[in-house]
């Protein structure tokens, strides 16, 4: 069973394989696009919106449009270059009804499909330079033609190109937004998982601190019972076993909790239901030789606050370590209250008996250091003389964390702002240029009007000096010389004037030709596009009738 083969494959007979449905769809869209672009190119000449062109030029233009359509998908810059060259060939000022829509469409596709901006900018500069050179060399009235060129370049090329780039960036931003949403969902899921793990570690550390402290005090009570006088030998042995079991349980608890606890997790701040004095008193009752030095007259930490909870944890961990690592050593706990915080110092001397072999270092002090420094405090622990000292300073209230620096504007918003500014600048410049061009056009057209009554008064052989007072200030811009009824006389200097001040429509023109002695040689009427040809006698007759009507009105009055 034969399947559809890729385009370009051949069968055994050498015929081309049938195109894929996607290829046929692209071909159909290309044909439809070419037809839509060819429609104004064919109808503009027939409707009189362009100067008539030979048939071969129209066919060549249609062929160039087909080439541009074929290049538009994979070579958008090439398609734009072909269309721009066609527009410049049709009109030096770039704008023409035949190819103006085509130029704007391919500029839009250039911005939509070309990621780089430099080729497009270079193309616009090249089009402007070529158009300026053509106007300077062949233009009849260069200033207004150059203004039209600039307006056409801005509105017909730059503005659609910026619109295409904005469209492409909007689509890319939408895709990036969906990807970012999916990534945020994954990050949220991972953050929840990390939060659960941190909570497990916090609970584990809380168990370690609370149960470890209680087991250490239990070992102290067993040690005191072991050396109590008058105790039977079997009871003394049982107390020794109880002390060893409590020490082993403390070590096992530390090891198990250490597996669950994260290295960077600070110590928990769960408050113990007792004050620092009660904590020290309970440790002394358990047999720990500890002395409490009450705070001075300065304010003490607020009960239940962050400072109080941290100080409670520091004292509890320091007493536990002293009981485990320095058995029998005297311990002094001192609290100094300050206006800006409180300082607790736990100092123990050298041990008076050998520490159990199961005693090993843990991570309690490291966790306390992280917790104290996280609120802006200071934590120090190390040897002091023959013993060990732990000192922690906790501020009265947590230091405010400096606000995170404001993140720079998101690339999406920056890209949109840049495109919007470009569109606004192009539109504003285009409005100014087009307004100036239209103003110049209106000025030149209205100041080159020779009224039919003045034209009717002109007689052949009249010197130019006598005719000059009735002639307008300027001659007609881009006169329709090809529509003149007869060729101008050989060697004559011909001037063209508009018969009406109407704008944006094709009007009749008057041609006045002077000989070498500046005498009026001939005068002719050049009809506008789509208007019936009128002879000189017709205009003279209309002018005569107008004079007769004015005289009749005067006599009636």
XYZ file of C-alpha atoms in Angstrom:
557
model
C 0.000 0.000 0.000
C 1.527 3.268 -1.112
C 1.618 6.199 1.256
C 2.036 9.833 0.604
C 5.697 10.618 0.047
C 7.528 13.856 0.793
C 7.497 16.545 -1.835
C 10.409 16.147 -4.176
C 10.375 12.314 -4.215
C 9.801 10.619 -7.557
C 8.195 7.344 -8.437
C 9.633 4.658 -10.712
C 8.458 6.430 -13.836
C 10.222 9.639 -12.815
C 7.057 11.636 -12.091
C 6.994 13.866 -9.070
C 5.302 12.403 -6.024
C 2.104 14.099 -4.875
C 2.498 16.960 -2.461
C 1.651 16.554 1.188
C -1.631 18.131 2.352
C 0.336 20.715 4.334
C 2.270 21.676 1.204
C -0.926 21.997 -0.809
C -2.401 24.205 1.913
C 0.660 26.476 1.851
C 0.512 26.654 -1.935
C -3.164 27.566 -1.815
C -2.556 30.292 0.755
C 0.272 31.670 -1.375
C -1.934 31.808 -4.474
C -4.692 33.561 -2.537
C -2.198 36.067 -1.149
C -0.804 36.750 -4.600
C -4.305 37.282 -5.961
C -5.162 39.735 -3.179
C -1.961 41.711 -3.788
C -2.359 41.661 -7.571
C -5.872 43.102 -7.420
C -4.871 46.736 -6.631
C -1.919 46.492 -9.025
C -4.297 45.627 -11.873
C -7.236 47.873 -11.036
C -5.359 51.042 -9.995
C -4.372 51.917 -13.580
C -7.849 51.265 -14.978
C -9.462 53.354 -12.241
C -7.210 56.298 -13.012
C -5.478 56.256 -9.605
C -2.068 55.817 -11.263
C -0.475 57.092 -14.418
C -1.115 54.583 -17.231
C 1.632 52.010 -17.698
C 2.455 49.687 -20.606
C 1.172 46.128 -20.438
C 4.663 44.649 -20.106
C 5.298 46.711 -16.966
C 2.068 45.462 -15.383
C 2.946 41.840 -16.187
C 6.471 42.290 -14.832
C 5.007 43.744 -11.641
C 2.716 40.733 -11.219
C 5.704 38.412 -11.678
C 7.699 40.277 -9.047
C 4.742 39.992 -6.668
C 4.747 36.236 -7.201
C 8.467 36.110 -6.366
C 7.894 38.151 -3.202
C 5.054 35.854 -2.085
C 7.277 32.805 -2.640
C 10.064 34.342 -0.524
C 7.838 35.730 2.236
C 7.904 32.663 4.522
C 11.594 31.722 4.593
C 13.174 34.958 3.353
C 10.986 37.810 4.665
C 13.722 40.381 4.100
C 14.115 39.259 0.482
C 10.354 39.587 -0.053
C 10.404 43.100 1.371
C 13.417 44.061 -0.775
C 11.661 42.851 -3.945
C 8.512 44.792 -3.088
C 10.467 47.930 -2.179
C 12.345 47.802 -5.494
C 9.054 47.375 -7.352
C 7.543 50.352 -5.529
C 10.563 52.558 -6.260
C 10.433 51.587 -9.928
C 6.757 52.521 -10.093
C 7.082 55.825 -8.188
C 10.251 57.632 -7.022
C 8.371 58.776 -3.901
C 7.763 55.068 -3.042
C 4.003 55.466 -2.640
C 1.677 54.105 -5.286
C -1.819 52.693 -5.095
C -0.692 49.621 -7.018
C 2.014 48.473 -4.619
C 1.466 50.487 -1.416
C -0.612 47.777 0.355
C 1.881 45.131 -0.735
C 4.803 47.086 0.694
C 3.049 47.520 4.054
C 2.105 43.821 4.226
C 5.634 42.559 3.587
C 7.019 45.085 6.085
C 4.586 43.608 8.625
C 5.727 40.056 7.773
C 9.352 41.194 8.040
C 8.799 42.326 11.625
C 6.783 39.196 12.421
C 9.194 36.601 11.025
C 12.646 38.212 11.256
C 14.111 38.283 14.754
C 17.008 40.599 13.976
C 16.349 44.299 13.596
C 19.543 45.370 11.845
C 18.679 43.952 8.375
C 15.325 45.739 8.412
C 16.844 49.040 9.526
C 19.521 48.747 6.845
C 16.818 48.021 4.269
C 14.804 51.071 5.286
C 17.887 53.280 5.061
C 18.725 51.844 1.634
C 15.182 52.422 0.347
C 15.279 56.008 1.601
C 18.673 56.622 0.000
C 17.660 55.165 -3.376
C 14.382 57.073 -3.370
C 16.147 60.328 -2.489
C 18.660 59.803 -5.308
C 15.887 59.139 -7.835
C 13.961 62.214 -6.726
C 17.087 64.389 -6.934
C 17.900 63.136 -10.439
C 14.476 62.792 -12.054
C 12.018 64.560 -9.741
C 9.980 67.472 -11.059
C 9.480 69.112 -7.648
C 11.924 67.430 -5.194
C 10.801 68.919 -1.800
C 7.211 67.608 -1.793
C 8.264 64.332 -3.413
C 10.858 63.790 -0.695
C 8.248 64.514 1.979
C 5.955 61.924 0.403
C 8.861 59.472 0.313
C 9.552 60.016 4.000
C 5.906 59.633 4.956
C 5.566 56.479 2.851
C 8.700 55.037 4.413
C 7.459 55.731 7.930
C 3.807 54.749 7.528
C 4.206 52.119 4.833
C 7.393 50.424 6.090
C 8.593 51.323 9.573
C 5.209 51.402 11.314
C 4.019 48.011 9.932
C 7.432 46.523 10.726
C 7.186 47.681 14.326
C 3.662 46.272 14.493
C 4.957 42.909 13.289
C 7.725 42.905 15.864
C 5.228 43.758 18.611
C 2.970 40.941 17.433
C 5.842 38.447 17.430
C 7.046 39.546 20.862
C 3.508 39.307 22.238
C 3.255 35.714 21.078
C 6.686 34.898 22.505
C 5.762 36.554 25.787
C 2.537 34.548 25.975
C 4.451 31.301 25.438
C 7.068 32.321 28.000
C 4.288 33.189 30.431
C 2.777 29.709 30.206
C 6.217 28.142 30.676
C 6.848 30.364 33.676
C 3.482 29.422 35.182
C 4.337 25.738 34.853
C 7.763 26.336 36.400
C 6.212 28.253 39.286
C 3.853 25.374 39.948
C 6.815 22.991 40.133
C 8.677 25.376 42.421
C 5.620 25.692 44.659
C 5.344 21.932 44.894
C 9.030 21.622 45.764
C 8.735 24.454 48.304
C 5.882 22.635 50.042
C 7.965 19.475 50.156
C 10.913 21.379 51.621
C 8.597 22.965 54.196
C 7.417 19.530 55.295
C 11.005 18.346 55.642
C 11.931 21.435 57.647
C 8.988 20.883 59.975
C 10.090 17.302 60.568
C 13.598 18.528 61.315
C 12.241 21.181 63.684
C 10.194 18.629 65.609
C 13.187 16.297 65.762
C 15.434 19.047 67.125
C 12.801 20.004 69.679
C 12.712 16.397 70.867
C 16.487 16.356 71.038
C 16.742 19.522 73.114
C 13.917 18.685 75.513
C 14.467 14.961 75.966
C 18.241 15.290 75.938
C 18.117 17.808 78.749
C 15.761 15.635 80.787
C 17.883 12.524 80.255
C 20.994 14.419 81.302
C 19.293 15.470 84.529
C 18.151 11.876 85.045
C 21.760 10.725 84.728
C 22.785 13.328 87.289
C 20.160 12.081 89.759
C 21.327 8.497 89.238
C 24.928 9.571 89.846
C 23.927 11.345 93.064
C 22.010 8.258 94.182
C 24.992 6.053 93.405
C 27.260 7.944 95.846
C 24.605 8.429 98.522
C 25.789 7.085 101.969
C 24.084 4.031 103.489
C 22.982 2.630 100.131
C 23.144 -1.139 99.708
C 25.571 -2.535 97.193
C 22.884 -3.919 94.874
C 21.041 -0.585 94.907
C 24.309 1.234 94.242
C 24.908 -1.055 91.262
C 21.378 -0.431 89.986
C 21.892 3.344 90.243
C 25.137 3.044 88.287
C 23.361 1.044 85.621
C 20.585 3.648 85.483
C 23.142 6.423 85.038
C 24.873 4.569 82.199
C 21.544 3.757 80.543
C 20.487 7.427 80.670
C 23.796 8.508 79.130
C 23.466 5.883 76.398
C 19.882 6.946 75.687
C 20.993 10.559 75.380
C 23.708 9.639 72.897
C 21.355 7.430 70.862
C 18.765 10.216 70.778
C 21.384 12.676 69.555
C 22.446 10.336 66.762
C 18.906 9.580 65.590
C 17.848 13.214 65.639
C 21.030 14.202 63.839
C 19.954 12.123 60.835
C 16.601 13.930 60.583
C 17.952 17.442 61.169
C 19.150 19.614 58.295
C 22.605 21.151 58.677
C 21.395 24.682 57.988
C 18.252 24.467 60.103
C 18.389 26.814 63.111
C 17.521 25.572 66.543
C 13.794 25.667 67.361
C 12.442 28.456 69.507
C 9.741 26.451 71.283
C 9.551 27.995 74.742
C 9.952 25.807 77.813
C 7.243 26.404 80.393
C 9.644 27.759 82.930
C 11.825 30.782 83.490
C 15.621 30.803 83.492
C 15.711 30.787 87.283
C 13.368 27.774 87.419
C 15.470 25.969 84.813
C 18.643 26.524 86.845
C 16.896 25.514 90.071
C 15.625 22.265 88.550
C 19.130 21.465 87.308
C 20.527 22.140 90.821
C 17.914 19.853 92.359
C 19.039 17.110 89.986
C 22.574 17.277 91.430
C 24.259 19.687 89.031
C 26.525 22.122 90.998
C 25.101 25.254 89.344
C 24.822 28.766 90.757
C 22.316 31.383 89.517
C 23.287 35.039 89.382
C 20.075 37.046 88.972
C 20.012 39.991 86.518
C 20.787 43.485 87.681
C 18.350 46.372 87.827
C 18.295 46.712 84.034
C 15.162 45.386 82.317
C 15.108 41.638 81.744
C 13.931 40.047 78.507
C 10.185 39.991 77.987
C 8.783 36.616 79.086
C 7.731 34.488 76.142
C 9.407 36.795 73.641
C 11.992 35.858 71.092
C 14.856 36.974 73.346
C 13.530 34.975 76.321
C 13.024 31.841 74.230
C 16.502 32.091 72.744
C 18.145 32.657 76.152
C 16.232 29.691 77.569
C 17.531 27.481 74.777
C 21.107 28.689 75.252
C 21.068 27.998 79.013
C 19.416 24.621 78.579
C 21.935 23.475 75.967
C 24.900 24.815 77.994
C 23.736 23.010 81.180
C 23.202 19.776 79.253
C 26.699 19.952 77.771
C 28.238 20.735 81.178
C 26.494 17.738 82.765
C 27.621 15.410 79.975
C 31.136 16.634 79.222
C 32.257 18.102 82.587
C 30.627 15.995 85.355
C 31.066 17.488 88.804
C 32.303 20.864 87.507
C 30.769 23.977 89.108
C 28.564 25.988 86.734
C 27.651 29.680 86.945
C 24.697 31.137 85.029
C 24.567 34.948 84.808
C 22.118 37.192 82.971
C 22.820 40.848 82.268
C 19.914 42.968 81.161
C 20.512 45.946 78.855
C 18.333 48.598 77.300
C 18.933 47.149 73.835
C 18.904 43.452 74.765
C 20.140 40.817 77.217
C 23.309 38.732 77.588
C 23.492 35.308 79.205
C 26.774 33.683 80.239
C 27.133 30.025 81.266
C 30.590 29.162 82.627
C 31.719 25.783 83.947
C 35.013 24.792 85.534
C 37.081 21.672 84.918
C 35.396 18.273 85.483
C 35.974 16.565 88.839
C 35.428 13.061 87.484
C 35.784 11.306 84.171
C 33.049 11.871 81.593
C 31.251 8.766 80.312
C 32.754 7.305 77.156
C 29.462 7.642 75.310
C 29.607 11.450 75.473
C 30.242 12.969 72.061
C 29.863 16.373 70.472
C 26.559 17.323 68.843
C 25.204 20.180 66.766
C 23.259 21.989 69.500
C 25.692 24.904 69.767
C 25.827 25.301 65.999
C 22.047 25.496 65.835
C 21.977 28.036 68.659
C 24.615 30.158 66.920
C 22.488 30.226 63.742
C 19.329 31.123 65.694
C 20.998 33.934 67.657
C 22.767 35.498 64.688
C 19.577 35.309 62.588
C 17.943 37.913 64.870
C 20.979 40.196 64.930
C 22.573 38.801 68.114
C 26.044 37.511 68.950
C 26.977 33.994 70.045
C 30.367 32.829 71.360
C 31.354 29.468 72.804
C 34.819 28.175 73.645
C 37.350 27.256 76.337
C 37.581 29.581 79.325
C 40.524 28.921 81.600
C 40.383 25.245 82.546
C 36.675 25.044 81.743
C 34.228 26.201 79.067
C 32.079 29.318 78.534
C 28.977 30.017 76.444
C 27.921 33.648 75.949
C 24.969 34.887 73.886
C 23.685 38.399 73.300
C 20.099 38.707 72.044
C 18.680 42.130 71.089
C 15.450 43.276 72.665
C 13.582 42.961 69.373
C 14.437 41.335 66.130
C 16.472 43.434 63.750
C 14.400 44.307 60.730
C 15.624 42.535 57.664
C 16.527 45.097 55.007
C 14.082 45.015 52.142
C 15.234 43.135 49.120
C 16.416 45.423 46.369
C 13.749 46.050 43.864
C 14.114 43.736 40.954
C 14.678 45.347 37.608
C 11.771 45.673 35.288
C 10.693 42.334 33.930
C 12.036 41.671 30.421
C 8.476 41.245 29.197
C 7.387 44.699 30.360
C 10.649 46.201 29.093
C 10.170 44.674 25.658
C 6.590 45.897 25.445
C 7.575 49.371 26.574
C 10.359 49.511 24.001
C 8.051 48.443 21.174
C 5.344 50.868 22.311
C 7.865 53.727 22.346
C 9.047 52.758 18.875
C 5.500 52.664 17.547
C 4.703 55.999 19.149
C 7.863 57.629 17.803
C 7.263 56.322 14.293
C 3.615 57.355 14.361
C 4.423 60.817 15.690
C 7.173 61.404 13.149
C 4.934 60.102 10.388
C 2.105 62.409 11.374
C 4.451 65.398 11.314
C 5.961 64.448 7.962
C 2.650 63.604 6.331
C 1.079 66.784 7.701
C 3.948 68.831 6.330
C 3.762 67.017 2.986
C 0.021 67.560 2.680
C 0.402 71.209 3.623
C 3.067 71.680 0.954
C 0.930 69.792 -1.556
C -2.098 71.958 -0.804
C -0.012 75.124 -1.080
C 1.573 74.199 -4.412
C -1.683 72.984 -5.936
C -3.766 75.986 -4.908
C -1.074 78.454 -6.018
C -0.800 76.992 -9.522
C -4.443 77.572 -10.593
C -5.146 79.547 -13.759
C -8.848 80.343 -13.862
C -10.757 79.504 -17.051
C -11.762 83.157 -17.434
C -8.126 84.273 -17.387
C -7.207 81.462 -19.772
C -9.949 82.599 -22.203
C -8.493 86.111 -22.347
C -5.093 84.931 -23.500
C -4.321 85.469 -27.204
C -1.528 84.086 -29.297
C 1.317 86.545 -29.855
C 0.850 88.309 -26.516
C 4.208 88.974 -24.755
C 4.918 87.149 -21.535
C 5.323 90.427 -19.655
C 1.706 91.302 -20.459
C 0.454 87.852 -19.471
C 2.489 87.545 -16.250
C 0.052 89.529 -14.035
C -2.734 86.978 -14.599
C -0.522 83.887 -14.224
C -0.360 82.115 -10.822
C 2.731 82.154 -8.622
C 3.719 78.544 -9.285
C 3.473 76.095 -12.126
C 1.609 72.794 -11.779
C 3.425 70.006 -9.959
C 3.983 66.836 -12.016
C 2.033 68.023 -15.109
C 0.264 65.340 -17.200
C 2.356 65.872 -20.330
C 1.432 62.434 -21.733
C -2.265 63.378 -21.917
C -1.713 66.533 -23.962
C -3.858 66.514 -27.140
C -0.917 67.536 -29.363
C 2.848 67.549 -28.972
C 4.328 70.883 -27.907
C 5.836 73.038 -30.688
C 9.473 72.432 -31.373
C 11.767 74.689 -29.367
C 8.910 76.150 -27.344
C 8.965 76.707 -23.592
C 5.717 75.189 -22.258
C 4.222 75.852 -18.863
C 1.367 73.970 -17.172
C -1.266 75.342 -14.793
C -4.214 73.742 -13.042
C -7.726 74.692 -14.106
C -9.148 74.086 -10.614
C -7.956 74.148 -7.002
C -9.540 70.789 -6.121
C -7.192 68.484 -4.198
C -6.687 64.736 -4.447
C -8.578 64.527 -7.758
C -7.502 64.677 -11.384
C -8.353 68.073 -12.890
C -7.877 69.748 -16.254
C -4.602 71.542 -16.948
C -3.763 74.468 -19.203
C -0.608 74.366 -21.330
C 0.920 77.661 -22.416
C 3.840 77.504 -24.836
C 6.096 80.504 -25.538
C 8.563 81.001 -28.351
C 12.144 82.167 -28.041
C 10.998 85.799 -27.886
C 8.703 85.039 -24.896
C 5.526 85.458 -26.938
C 2.537 83.157 -26.439
C 2.721 80.637 -29.235
C -0.054 78.156 -28.405
C -2.440 77.383 -25.583
C -4.097 73.997 -25.025
C -6.297 72.170 -22.527
C -5.008 68.870 -21.063
C -8.065 66.948 -19.739
C -7.934 65.126 -16.436
C -8.153 61.354 -16.033
C -11.697 60.109 -16.592
C -12.899 63.539 -17.708
C -14.146 64.237 -21.261
C -11.701 66.080 -23.508
C -12.582 69.733 -23.802
C -11.221 71.997 -26.485
C -9.932 75.472 -26.068
C -13.123 76.817 -27.609
C -15.188 75.052 -24.909
C -13.297 76.794 -22.087
C -13.478 80.097 -23.941
C -17.197 79.651 -24.480
C -17.728 78.932 -20.752
C -15.677 81.994 -19.873
C -17.690 84.118 -22.330
C -20.951 82.903 -20.921
C -19.782 83.760 -17.424
C -18.929 87.318 -18.569
C -22.297 87.663 -20.271
C -24.113 86.531 -17.107
C -22.217 89.054 -15.018
C -23.041 91.869 -17.451
C -26.715 90.856 -17.479
C -26.884 90.885 -13.698
C -25.300 94.319 -13.664
C -27.837 95.743 -16.125
C -30.729 94.260 -14.153
C -29.501 95.943 -11.063
